[in-house]
Amino acid sequence: MDIQKALAQFITFGPEKDEAIDVIVSAAAKQPLFTLSTSIMLNVFERCLHNEIALDDLELWANVIEARDDIDCAECEDVIYALSNSEQMGELNYEKLAKLATLLQE
């Protein structure tokens, strides 16, 4: 699996996410190779709200995205920041996640 496919699997919580993590960890961050769009973010939120993705996994996911230079998250940068900085933004819960999803849809 190449880094671009690994990023896609990780960002979308695809079926090969665990293998993708190994590839991502071993690859150096370079220029953006994957763009996190609002539609992808909303899909991930919806899956989390339906208990397909754990809140803890969502926070870890946001931390990884924020730390990577090869993921362009400019479209959702504020939301990624909110998810990955619970000390400043407060603990993530389903109510906050639903509010973030509503804000993204506007």
JSON list of C-alpha atoms in Angstrom, two decimals:
[
{"chain": "A", "resi": 1, "resn": "MET", "atom": "CA", "xyz": [0.00, 0.00, 0.00]},
{"chain": "A", "resi": 2, "resn": "ASP", "atom": "CA", "xyz": [1.42, 3.38, -0.94]},
{"chain": "A", "resi": 3, "resn": "ILE", "atom": "CA", "xyz": [1.22, 6.42, 1.33]},
{"chain": "A", "resi": 4, "resn": "GLN", "atom": "CA", "xyz": [-1.60, 8.08, -0.62]},
{"chain": "A", "resi": 5, "resn": "LYS", "atom": "CA", "xyz": [-3.84, 5.00, -0.36]},
{"chain": "A", "resi": 6, "resn": "ALA", "atom": "CA", "xyz": [-2.85, 4.63, 3.31]},
{"chain": "A", "resi": 7, "resn": "LEU", "atom": "CA", "xyz": [-3.88, 8.23, 4.02]},
{"chain": "A", "resi": 8, "resn": "ALA", "atom": "CA", "xyz": [-7.20, 7.67, 2.25]},
{"chain": "A", "resi": 9, "resn": "GLN", "atom": "CA", "xyz": [-7.88, 4.51, 4.28]},
{"chain": "A", "resi": 10, "resn": "PHE", "atom": "CA", "xyz": [-6.99, 6.25, 7.54]},
{"chain": "A", "resi": 11, "resn": "ILE", "atom": "CA", "xyz": [-8.93, 9.45, 6.88]},
{"chain": "A", "resi": 12, "resn": "THR", "atom": "CA", "xyz": [-12.08, 7.60, 5.82]},
{"chain": "A", "resi": 13, "resn": "PHE", "atom": "CA", "xyz": [-11.81, 4.87, 8.49]},
{"chain": "A", "resi": 14, "resn": "GLY", "atom": "CA", "xyz": [-11.64, 2.38, 5.62]},
{"chain": "A", "resi": 15, "resn": "PRO", "atom": "CA", "xyz": [-11.47, -1.39, 6.03]},
{"chain": "A", "resi": 16, "resn": "GLU", "atom": "CA", "xyz": [-7.66, -1.37, 5.68]},
{"chain": "A", "resi": 17, "resn": "LYS", "atom": "CA", "xyz": [-7.19, 1.32, 8.37]},
{"chain": "A", "resi": 18, "resn": "ASP", "atom": "CA", "xyz": [-4.94, -0.78, 10.60]},
{"chain": "A", "resi": 19, "resn": "GLU", "atom": "CA", "xyz": [-2.55, -1.63, 7.76]},
{"chain": "A", "resi": 20, "resn": "ALA", "atom": "CA", "xyz": [-2.65, 2.02, 6.69]},
{"chain": "A", "resi": 21, "resn": "ILE", "atom": "CA", "xyz": [-1.50, 3.17, 10.12]},
{"chain": "A", "resi": 22, "resn": "ASP", "atom": "CA", "xyz": [1.67, 1.09, 9.76]},
{"chain": "A", "resi": 23, "resn": "VAL", "atom": "CA", "xyz": [2.38, 2.69, 6.38]},
{"chain": "A", "resi": 24, "resn": "ILE", "atom": "CA", "xyz": [1.68, 6.21, 7.67]},
{"chain": "A", "resi": 25, "resn": "VAL", "atom": "CA", "xyz": [3.88, 5.77, 10.73]},
{"chain": "A", "resi": 26, "resn": "SER", "atom": "CA", "xyz": [6.81, 4.64, 8.60]},
{"chain": "A", "resi": 27, "resn": "ALA", "atom": "CA", "xyz": [6.42, 7.40, 6.00]},
{"chain": "A", "resi": 28, "resn": "ALA", "atom": "CA", "xyz": [7.84, 10.87, 6.41]},
{"chain": "A", "resi": 29, "resn": "ALA", "atom": "CA", "xyz": [5.34, 13.69, 6.13]},
{"chain": "A", "resi": 30, "resn": "LYS", "atom": "CA", "xyz": [5.84, 15.68, 2.93]},
{"chain": "A", "resi": 31, "resn": "GLN", "atom": "CA", "xyz": [3.63, 17.91, 0.80]},
{"chain": "A", "resi": 32, "resn": "PRO", "atom": "CA", "xyz": [-0.11, 17.26, 0.97]},
{"chain": "A", "resi": 33, "resn": "LEU", "atom": "CA", "xyz": [-1.08, 13.98, -0.67]},
{"chain": "A", "resi": 34, "resn": "PHE", "atom": "CA", "xyz": [-4.65, 13.78, 0.59]},
{"chain": "A", "resi": 35, "resn": "THR", "atom": "CA", "xyz": [-7.29, 16.43, 1.18]},
{"chain": "A", "resi": 36, "resn": "LEU", "atom": "CA", "xyz": [-9.72, 16.12, 4.05]},
{"chain": "A", "resi": 37, "resn": "SER", "atom": "CA", "xyz": [-12.93, 17.60, 2.67]},
{"chain": "A", "resi": 38, "resn": "THR", "atom": "CA", "xyz": [-16.01, 18.69, 4.55]},
{"chain": "A", "resi": 39, "resn": "SER", "atom": "CA", "xyz": [-17.97, 15.79, 3.02]},
{"chain": "A", "resi": 40, "resn": "ILE", "atom": "CA", "xyz": [-15.44, 13.25, 4.32]},
{"chain": "A", "resi": 41, "resn": "MET", "atom": "CA", "xyz": [-15.48, 14.89, 7.74]},
{"chain": "A", "resi": 42, "resn": "LEU", "atom": "CA", "xyz": [-19.29, 14.80, 7.84]},
{"chain": "A", "resi": 43, "resn": "ASN", "atom": "CA", "xyz": [-19.26, 11.12, 6.83]},
{"chain": "A", "resi": 44, "resn": "VAL", "atom": "CA", "xyz": [-16.85, 10.31, 9.67]},
{"chain": "A", "resi": 45, "resn": "PHE", "atom": "CA", "xyz": [-18.98, 12.29, 12.13]},
{"chain": "A", "resi": 46, "resn": "GLU", "atom": "CA", "xyz": [-22.12, 10.47, 11.01]},
{"chain": "A", "resi": 47, "resn": "ARG", "atom": "CA", "xyz": [-20.42, 7.12, 11.49]},
{"chain": "A", "resi": 48, "resn": "CYS", "atom": "CA", "xyz": [-19.27, 8.19, 14.95]},
{"chain": "A", "resi": 49, "resn": "LEU", "atom": "CA", "xyz": [-22.76, 9.37, 15.88]},
{"chain": "A", "resi": 50, "resn": "HIS", "atom": "CA", "xyz": [-24.04, 5.92, 14.84]},
{"chain": "A", "resi": 51, "resn": "ASN", "atom": "CA", "xyz": [-21.42, 4.22, 17.08]},
{"chain": "A", "resi": 52, "resn": "GLU", "atom": "CA", "xyz": [-19.39, 2.82, 14.17]},
{"chain": "A", "resi": 53, "resn": "ILE", "atom": "CA", "xyz": [-16.40, 4.88, 15.34]},
{"chain": "A", "resi": 54, "resn": "ALA", "atom": "CA", "xyz": [-15.55, 5.48, 19.01]},
{"chain": "A", "resi": 55, "resn": "LEU", "atom": "CA", "xyz": [-15.15, 9.04, 20.29]},
{"chain": "A", "resi": 56, "resn": "ASP", "atom": "CA", "xyz": [-11.64, 8.19, 21.51]},
{"chain": "A", "resi": 57, "resn": "ASP", "atom": "CA", "xyz": [-10.72, 6.98, 18.02]},
{"chain": "A", "resi": 58, "resn": "LEU", "atom": "CA", "xyz": [-12.08, 10.21, 16.56]},
{"chain": "A", "resi": 59, "resn": "GLU", "atom": "CA", "xyz": [-9.88, 12.28, 18.88]},
{"chain": "A", "resi": 60, "resn": "LEU", "atom": "CA", "xyz": [-6.81, 10.22, 17.99]},
{"chain": "A", "resi": 61, "resn": "TRP", "atom": "CA", "xyz": [-7.72, 10.55, 14.31]},
{"chain": "A", "resi": 62, "resn": "ALA", "atom": "CA", "xyz": [-7.87, 14.34, 14.63]},
{"chain": "A", "resi": 63, "resn": "ASN", "atom": "CA", "xyz": [-4.52, 14.44, 16.45]},
{"chain": "A", "resi": 64, "resn": "VAL", "atom": "CA", "xyz": [-2.85, 12.46, 13.67]},
{"chain": "A", "resi": 65, "resn": "ILE", "atom": "CA", "xyz": [-4.39, 14.66, 10.98]},
{"chain": "A", "resi": 66, "resn": "GLU", "atom": "CA", "xyz": [-3.29, 17.83, 12.76]},
{"chain": "A", "resi": 67, "resn": "ALA", "atom": "CA", "xyz": [0.29, 16.56, 13.02]},
{"chain": "A", "resi": 68, "resn": "ARG", "atom": "CA", "xyz": [0.66, 15.46, 9.39]},
{"chain": "A", "resi": 69, "resn": "ASP", "atom": "CA", "xyz": [1.97, 17.74, 6.64]},
{"chain": "A", "resi": 70, "resn": "ASP", "atom": "CA", "xyz": [0.82, 15.33, 3.96]},
{"chain": "A", "resi": 71, "resn": "ILE", "atom": "CA", "xyz": [-2.86, 15.80, 4.81]},
{"chain": "A", "resi": 72, "resn": "ASP", "atom": "CA", "xyz": [-4.47, 19.03, 3.65]},
{"chain": "A", "resi": 73, "resn": "CYS", "atom": "CA", "xyz": [-7.14, 19.79, 6.24]},
{"chain": "A", "resi": 74, "resn": "ALA", "atom": "CA", "xyz": [-7.53, 23.52, 5.51]},
{"chain": "A", "resi": 75, "resn": "GLU", "atom": "CA", "xyz": [-11.23, 23.08, 4.71]},
{"chain": "A", "resi": 76, "resn": "CYS", "atom": "CA", "xyz": [-11.89, 21.64, 8.20]},
{"chain": "A", "resi": 77, "resn": "GLU", "atom": "CA", "xyz": [-8.93, 23.08, 10.11]},
{"chain": "A", "resi": 78, "resn": "ASP", "atom": "CA", "xyz": [-11.00, 24.64, 12.91]},
{"chain": "A", "resi": 79, "resn": "VAL", "atom": "CA", "xyz": [-12.91, 21.43, 13.53]},
{"chain": "A", "resi": 80, "resn": "ILE", "atom": "CA", "xyz": [-9.72, 19.33, 13.57]},
{"chain": "A", "resi": 81, "resn": "TYR", "atom": "CA", "xyz": [-8.27, 21.79, 16.09]},
{"chain": "A", "resi": 82, "resn": "ALA", "atom": "CA", "xyz": [-11.38, 21.52, 18.27]},
{"chain": "A", "resi": 83, "resn": "LEU", "atom": "CA", "xyz": [-11.30, 17.72, 18.19]},
{"chain": "A", "resi": 84, "resn": "SER", "atom": "CA", "xyz": [-7.62, 17.42, 18.94]},
{"chain": "A", "resi": 85, "resn": "ASN", "atom": "CA", "xyz": [-7.43, 19.98, 21.76]},
{"chain": "A", "resi": 86, "resn": "SER", "atom": "CA", "xyz": [-9.84, 18.75, 24.40]},
{"chain": "A", "resi": 87, "resn": "GLU", "atom": "CA", "xyz": [-7.88, 20.58, 27.13]},
{"chain": "A", "resi": 88, "resn": "GLN", "atom": "CA", "xyz": [-8.93, 23.90, 25.60]},
{"chain": "A", "resi": 89, "resn": "MET", "atom": "CA", "xyz": [-12.19, 22.93, 23.94]},
{"chain": "A", "resi": 90, "resn": "GLY", "atom": "CA", "xyz": [-13.60, 20.59, 26.57]},
{"chain": "A", "resi": 91, "resn": "GLU", "atom": "CA", "xyz": [-14.14, 16.85, 26.47]},
{"chain": "A", "resi": 92, "resn": "LEU", "atom": "CA", "xyz": [-15.70, 15.52, 23.29]},
{"chain": "A", "resi": 93, "resn": "ASN", "atom": "CA", "xyz": [-19.16, 14.01, 23.60]},
{"chain": "A", "resi": 94, "resn": "TYR", "atom": "CA", "xyz": [-21.96, 13.13, 21.18]},
{"chain": "A", "resi": 95, "resn": "GLU", "atom": "CA", "xyz": [-23.78, 16.43, 21.75]},
{"chain": "A", "resi": 96, "resn": "LYS", "atom": "CA", "xyz": [-20.68, 18.47, 20.83]},
{"chain": "A", "resi": 97, "resn": "LEU", "atom": "CA", "xyz": [-20.05, 16.24, 17.85]},
{"chain": "A", "resi": 98, "resn": "ALA", "atom": "CA", "xyz": [-23.60, 16.78, 16.59]},
{"chain": "A", "resi": 99, "resn": "LYS", "atom": "CA", "xyz": [-23.15, 20.55, 16.98]},
{"chain": "A", "resi": 100, "resn": "LEU", "atom": "CA", "xyz": [-19.88, 20.44, 15.03]},
{"chain": "A", "resi": 101, "resn": "ALA", "atom": "CA", "xyz": [-21.59, 18.44, 12.28]},
{"chain": "A", "resi": 102, "resn": "THR", "atom": "CA", "xyz": [-24.37, 21.04, 12.09]},
{"chain": "A", "resi": 103, "resn": "LEU", "atom": "CA", "xyz": [-21.83, 23.87, 11.85]},
{"chain": "A", "resi": 104, "resn": "LEU", "atom": "CA", "xyz": [-19.99, 22.06, 9.06]},
{"chain": "A", "resi": 105, "resn": "GLN", "atom": "CA", "xyz": [-23.20, 21.69, 7.06]},
{"chain": "A", "resi": 106, "resn": "GLU", "atom": "CA", "xyz": [-23.90, 25.43, 7.10]}
]
